[in-house]
Structure formats: C-alpha cells, structure tokens
PDB file of C-alpha atoms in Angstrom:
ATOM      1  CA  UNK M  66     265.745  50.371 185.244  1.00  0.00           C
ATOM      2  CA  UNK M  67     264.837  46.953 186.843  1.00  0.00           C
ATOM      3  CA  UNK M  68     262.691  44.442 185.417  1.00  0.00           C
ATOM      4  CA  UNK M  69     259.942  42.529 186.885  1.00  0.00           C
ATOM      5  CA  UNK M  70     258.027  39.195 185.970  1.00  0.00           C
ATOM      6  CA  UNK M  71     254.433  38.924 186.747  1.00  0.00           C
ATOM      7  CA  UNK M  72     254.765  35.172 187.318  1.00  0.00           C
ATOM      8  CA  UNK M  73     252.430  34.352 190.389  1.00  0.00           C
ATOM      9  CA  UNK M  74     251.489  37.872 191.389  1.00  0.00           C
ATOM     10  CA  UNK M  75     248.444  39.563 191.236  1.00  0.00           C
ATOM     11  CA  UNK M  76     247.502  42.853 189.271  1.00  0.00           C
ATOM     12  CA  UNK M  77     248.198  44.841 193.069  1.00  0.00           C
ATOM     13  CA  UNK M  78     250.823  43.234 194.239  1.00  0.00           C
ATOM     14  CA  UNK M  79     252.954  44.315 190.474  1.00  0.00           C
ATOM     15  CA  UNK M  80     251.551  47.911 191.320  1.00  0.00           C
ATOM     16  CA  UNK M  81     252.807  47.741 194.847  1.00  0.00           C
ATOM     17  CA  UNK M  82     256.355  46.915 193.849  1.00  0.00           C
ATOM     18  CA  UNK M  83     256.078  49.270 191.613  1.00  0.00           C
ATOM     19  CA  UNK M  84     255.309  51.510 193.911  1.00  0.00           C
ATOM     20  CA  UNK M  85     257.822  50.664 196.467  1.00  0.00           C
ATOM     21  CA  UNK M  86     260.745  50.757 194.039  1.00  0.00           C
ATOM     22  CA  UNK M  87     259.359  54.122 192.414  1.00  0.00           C
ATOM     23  CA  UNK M  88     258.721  53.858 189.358  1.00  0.00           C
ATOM     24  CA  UNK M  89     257.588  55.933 186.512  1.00  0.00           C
ATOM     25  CA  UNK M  90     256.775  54.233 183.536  1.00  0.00           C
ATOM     26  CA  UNK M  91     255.799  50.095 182.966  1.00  0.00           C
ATOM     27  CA  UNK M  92     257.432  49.000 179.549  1.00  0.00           C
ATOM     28  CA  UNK M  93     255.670  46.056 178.746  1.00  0.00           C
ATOM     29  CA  UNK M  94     257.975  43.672 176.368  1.00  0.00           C
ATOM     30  CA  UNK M  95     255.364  40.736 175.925  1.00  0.00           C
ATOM     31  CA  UNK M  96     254.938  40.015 171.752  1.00  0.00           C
ATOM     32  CA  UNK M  97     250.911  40.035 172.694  1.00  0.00           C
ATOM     33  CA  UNK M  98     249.979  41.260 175.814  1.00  0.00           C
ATOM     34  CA  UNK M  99     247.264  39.418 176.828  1.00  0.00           C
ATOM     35  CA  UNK M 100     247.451  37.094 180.479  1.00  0.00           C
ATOM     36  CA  UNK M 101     245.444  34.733 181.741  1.00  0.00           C
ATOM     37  CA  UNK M 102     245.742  36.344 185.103  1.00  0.00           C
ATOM     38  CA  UNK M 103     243.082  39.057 186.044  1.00  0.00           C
ATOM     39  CA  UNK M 104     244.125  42.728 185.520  1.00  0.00           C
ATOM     40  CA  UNK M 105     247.486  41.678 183.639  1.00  0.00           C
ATOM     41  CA  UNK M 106     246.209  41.900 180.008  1.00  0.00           C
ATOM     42  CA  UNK M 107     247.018  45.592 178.319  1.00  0.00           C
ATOM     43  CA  UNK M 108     243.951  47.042 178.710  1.00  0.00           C
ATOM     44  CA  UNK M 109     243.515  46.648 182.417  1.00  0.00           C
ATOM     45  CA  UNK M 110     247.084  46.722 183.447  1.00  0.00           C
ATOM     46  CA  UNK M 111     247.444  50.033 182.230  1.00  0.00           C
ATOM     47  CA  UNK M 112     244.113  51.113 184.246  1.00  0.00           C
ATOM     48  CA  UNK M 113     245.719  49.782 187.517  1.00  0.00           C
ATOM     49  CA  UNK M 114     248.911  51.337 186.449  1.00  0.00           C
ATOM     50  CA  UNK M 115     247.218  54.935 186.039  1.00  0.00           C
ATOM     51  CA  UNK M 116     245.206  54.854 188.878  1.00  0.00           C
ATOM     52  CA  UNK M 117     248.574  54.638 190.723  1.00  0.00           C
ATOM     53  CA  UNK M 118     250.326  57.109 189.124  1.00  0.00           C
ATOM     54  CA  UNK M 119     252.770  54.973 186.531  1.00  0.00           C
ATOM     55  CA  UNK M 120     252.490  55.415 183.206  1.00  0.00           C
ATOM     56  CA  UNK M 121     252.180  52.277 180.650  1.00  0.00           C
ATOM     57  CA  UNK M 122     253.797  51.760 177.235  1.00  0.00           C
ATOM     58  CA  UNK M 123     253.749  48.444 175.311  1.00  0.00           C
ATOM     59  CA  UNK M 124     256.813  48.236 173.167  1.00  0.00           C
ATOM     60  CA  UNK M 125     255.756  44.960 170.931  1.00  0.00           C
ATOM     61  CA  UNK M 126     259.193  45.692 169.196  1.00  0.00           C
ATOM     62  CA  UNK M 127     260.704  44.282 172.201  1.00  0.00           C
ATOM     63  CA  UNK M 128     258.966  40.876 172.485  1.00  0.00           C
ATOM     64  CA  UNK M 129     260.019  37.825 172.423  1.00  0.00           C
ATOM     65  CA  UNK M 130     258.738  35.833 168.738  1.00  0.00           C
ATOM     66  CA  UNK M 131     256.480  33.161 169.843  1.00  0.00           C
ATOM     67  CA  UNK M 132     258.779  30.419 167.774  1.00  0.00           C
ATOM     68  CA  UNK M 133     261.641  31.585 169.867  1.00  0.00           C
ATOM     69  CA  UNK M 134     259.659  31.135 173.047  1.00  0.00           C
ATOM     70  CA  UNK M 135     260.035  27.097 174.012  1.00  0.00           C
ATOM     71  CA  UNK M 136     263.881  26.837 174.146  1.00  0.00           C
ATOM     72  CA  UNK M 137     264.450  30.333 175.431  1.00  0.00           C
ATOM     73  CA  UNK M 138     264.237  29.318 179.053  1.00  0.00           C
ATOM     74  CA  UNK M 139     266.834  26.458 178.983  1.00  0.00           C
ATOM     75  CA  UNK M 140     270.005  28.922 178.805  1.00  0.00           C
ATOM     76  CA  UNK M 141     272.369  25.903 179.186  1.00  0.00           C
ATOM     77  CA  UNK M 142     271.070  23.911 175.713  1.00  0.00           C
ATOM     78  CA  UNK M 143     272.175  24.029 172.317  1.00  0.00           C
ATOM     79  CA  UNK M 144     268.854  25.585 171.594  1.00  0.00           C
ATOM     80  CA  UNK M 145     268.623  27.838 174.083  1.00  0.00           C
ATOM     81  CA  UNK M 146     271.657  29.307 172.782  1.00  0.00           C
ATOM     82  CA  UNK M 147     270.463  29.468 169.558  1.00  0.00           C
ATOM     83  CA  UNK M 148     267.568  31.041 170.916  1.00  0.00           C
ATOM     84  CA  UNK M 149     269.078  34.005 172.683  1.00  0.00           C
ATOM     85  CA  UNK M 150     271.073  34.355 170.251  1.00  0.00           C
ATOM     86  CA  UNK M 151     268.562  35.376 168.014  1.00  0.00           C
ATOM     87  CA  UNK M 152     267.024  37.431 169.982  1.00  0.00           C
ATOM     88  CA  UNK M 153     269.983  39.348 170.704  1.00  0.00           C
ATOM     89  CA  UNK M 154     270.012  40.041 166.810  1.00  0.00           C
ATOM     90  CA  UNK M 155     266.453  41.297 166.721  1.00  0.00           C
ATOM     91  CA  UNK M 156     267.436  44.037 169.415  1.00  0.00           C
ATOM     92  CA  UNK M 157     270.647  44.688 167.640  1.00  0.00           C
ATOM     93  CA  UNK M 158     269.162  45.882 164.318  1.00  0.00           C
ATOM     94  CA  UNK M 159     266.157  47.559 162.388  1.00  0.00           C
ATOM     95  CA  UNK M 160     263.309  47.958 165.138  1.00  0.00           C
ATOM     96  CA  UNK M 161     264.400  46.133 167.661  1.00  0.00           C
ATOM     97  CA  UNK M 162     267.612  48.997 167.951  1.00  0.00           C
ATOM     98  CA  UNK M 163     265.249  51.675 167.503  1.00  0.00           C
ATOM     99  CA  UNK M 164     262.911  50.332 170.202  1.00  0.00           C
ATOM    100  CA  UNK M 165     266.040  49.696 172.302  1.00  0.00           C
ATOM    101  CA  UNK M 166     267.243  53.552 172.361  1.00  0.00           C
ATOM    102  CA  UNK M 167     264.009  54.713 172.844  1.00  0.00           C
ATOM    103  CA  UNK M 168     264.004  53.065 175.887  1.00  0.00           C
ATOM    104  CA  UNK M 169     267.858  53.880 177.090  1.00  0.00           C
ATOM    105  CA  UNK M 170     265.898  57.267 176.598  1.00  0.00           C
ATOM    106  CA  UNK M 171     263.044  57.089 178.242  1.00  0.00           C
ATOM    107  CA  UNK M 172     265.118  55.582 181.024  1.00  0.00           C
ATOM    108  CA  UNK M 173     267.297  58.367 181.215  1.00  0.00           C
ATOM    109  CA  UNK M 174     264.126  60.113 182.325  1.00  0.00           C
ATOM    110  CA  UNK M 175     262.337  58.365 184.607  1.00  0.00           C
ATOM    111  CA  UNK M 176     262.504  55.447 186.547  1.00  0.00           C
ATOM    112  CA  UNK M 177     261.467  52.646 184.285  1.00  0.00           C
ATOM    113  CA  UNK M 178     260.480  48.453 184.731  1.00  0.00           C
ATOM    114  CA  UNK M 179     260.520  45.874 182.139  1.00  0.00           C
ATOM    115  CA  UNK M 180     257.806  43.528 182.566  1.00  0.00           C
ATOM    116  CA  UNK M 181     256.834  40.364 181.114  1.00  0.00           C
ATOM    117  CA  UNK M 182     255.893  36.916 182.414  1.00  0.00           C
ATOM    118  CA  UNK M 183     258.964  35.204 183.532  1.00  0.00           C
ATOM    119  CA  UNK M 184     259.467  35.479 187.769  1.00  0.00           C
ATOM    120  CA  UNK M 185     262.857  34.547 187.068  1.00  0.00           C
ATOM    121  CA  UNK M 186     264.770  36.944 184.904  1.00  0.00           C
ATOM    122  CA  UNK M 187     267.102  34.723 183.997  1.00  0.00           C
ATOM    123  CA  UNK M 188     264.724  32.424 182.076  1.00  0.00           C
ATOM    124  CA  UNK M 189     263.410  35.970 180.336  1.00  0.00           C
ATOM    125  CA  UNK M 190     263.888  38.004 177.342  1.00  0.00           C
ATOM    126  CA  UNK M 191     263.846  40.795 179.514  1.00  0.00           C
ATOM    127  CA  UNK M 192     267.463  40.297 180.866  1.00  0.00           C
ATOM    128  CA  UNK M 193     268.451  40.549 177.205  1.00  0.00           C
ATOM    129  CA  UNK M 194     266.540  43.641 176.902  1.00  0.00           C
ATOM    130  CA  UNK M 195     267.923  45.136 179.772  1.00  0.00           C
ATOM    131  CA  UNK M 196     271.541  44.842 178.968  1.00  0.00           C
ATOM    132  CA  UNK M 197     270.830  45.905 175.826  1.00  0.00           C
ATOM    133  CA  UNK M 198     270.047  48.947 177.152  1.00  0.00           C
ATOM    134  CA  UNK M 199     272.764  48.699 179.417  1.00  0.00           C
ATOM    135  CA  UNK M 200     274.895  48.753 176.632  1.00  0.00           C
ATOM    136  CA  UNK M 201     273.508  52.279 175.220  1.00  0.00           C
ATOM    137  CA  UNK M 202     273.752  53.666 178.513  1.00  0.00           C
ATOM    138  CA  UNK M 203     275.280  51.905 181.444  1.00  0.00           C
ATOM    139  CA  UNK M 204     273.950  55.177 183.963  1.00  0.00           C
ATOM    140  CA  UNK M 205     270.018  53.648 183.512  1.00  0.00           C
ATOM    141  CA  UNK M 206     270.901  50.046 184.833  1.00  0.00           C
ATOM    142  CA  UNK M 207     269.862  49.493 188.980  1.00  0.00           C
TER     143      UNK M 207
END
C-alpha cells in the first residue's frame, strides 16, 4: 500500500506512477472528491484510471471532515494535535473502522494507493489512514 498526493501533478502523470509502482486499485480518501485540477474530480479520475487498467473506489468514510481540515497540516501545534487526534478517533470506531478493514482487505489483495491532495504525506490524512491499516495488518504496508 503506498499513498500518493495529487498536489501539482496532472491526471497522467498520477496514472503513470501508478503504473510504474503497479498498482491495482486507487482508494480515494478525499471527504468530496471534486479538484480543481482537470481529470482529478471522481468522475474523470476513475475514466483515466480504467482506461489504464486500475480500478477506482472512493471510500468517503475515510475523509478528512472539512472543520478538521485548516489545522491538520501544522503537526507541531496545539491544534494540529487536536486535529489528528480526532481523526485518529473517526478511523478507530463505527465507520471509519469498518472502512479501515475493508481496506487492510482489499490490500491484502491487490496492490493498493491512497490518494488525496496533500504532495506531502506528512501534512495528510492519508498517513493516518495508512497506519491505520498498518495496524490491522502490518504485511500490506510498502
């Protein structure tokens, strides 16, 4: 599992990473995913993704809330602890935890991304997701 950030890329250039590091299924984690940037929105993202062979699932379980959003980034505050903190609770129980083995699952069968904005996972919910998973089943983590 690896996760990617579509932060300054194009629709082909997230394909052709895709591509190069082989995977098999796109997990979109965005709340809403709609993007500014051409061919990133749902619809057409998951065109470009078929046409090369990778399958597309939108898991809005998995997003970030948008009131959550601002302070998320700053890992270092006071509210960006507060802020990952609560995220970590969403994935940790109700939907978020189902949404979170379903996806230790799914990764157990194919070679799966994480995608959302963010070029730097670090300043992304998808690092939480991702060791979230990790924490269901270590064997899926790259």
């Amino acid at each position: 599992m690896i996760g990617v950030g579509y932060e300054g890329l194009s629709v082909d250039q997230v394909v052709a990473r895709l591509e190069t590091e082989g995977v098999e299924v796109l997990v979109d984690v965005r709340l809403t995913p709609l993007s500014r940037k051409p061919g990133l929105s749902k619809r057409a993202l998951s065109e470009a993704l078929s046409a090369a062979g990778i399958r597309y699932v939108h898991d809005r379980r998995l997003g970030n809330p948008k009131e959550n959003r601002s302070a998320y980034a700053d890992a270092a505050s006071d509210a960006g602890i507060m802020a990952r903190a609560h995220y970590r609770e969403l994935l940790s129980e109700g939907d978020g935890a189902d949404a979170v083995r379903e996806l230790a699952t799914l990764a157990e069968e194919h070679v799966v991304a994480v995608l959302c904005f963010e070029a730097d996972q670090a300043r992304c919910h998808r690092e939480q997701v991702i060791a979230a998973v990790g924490e269901v089943d270590t064997s899926v983590l790259v």
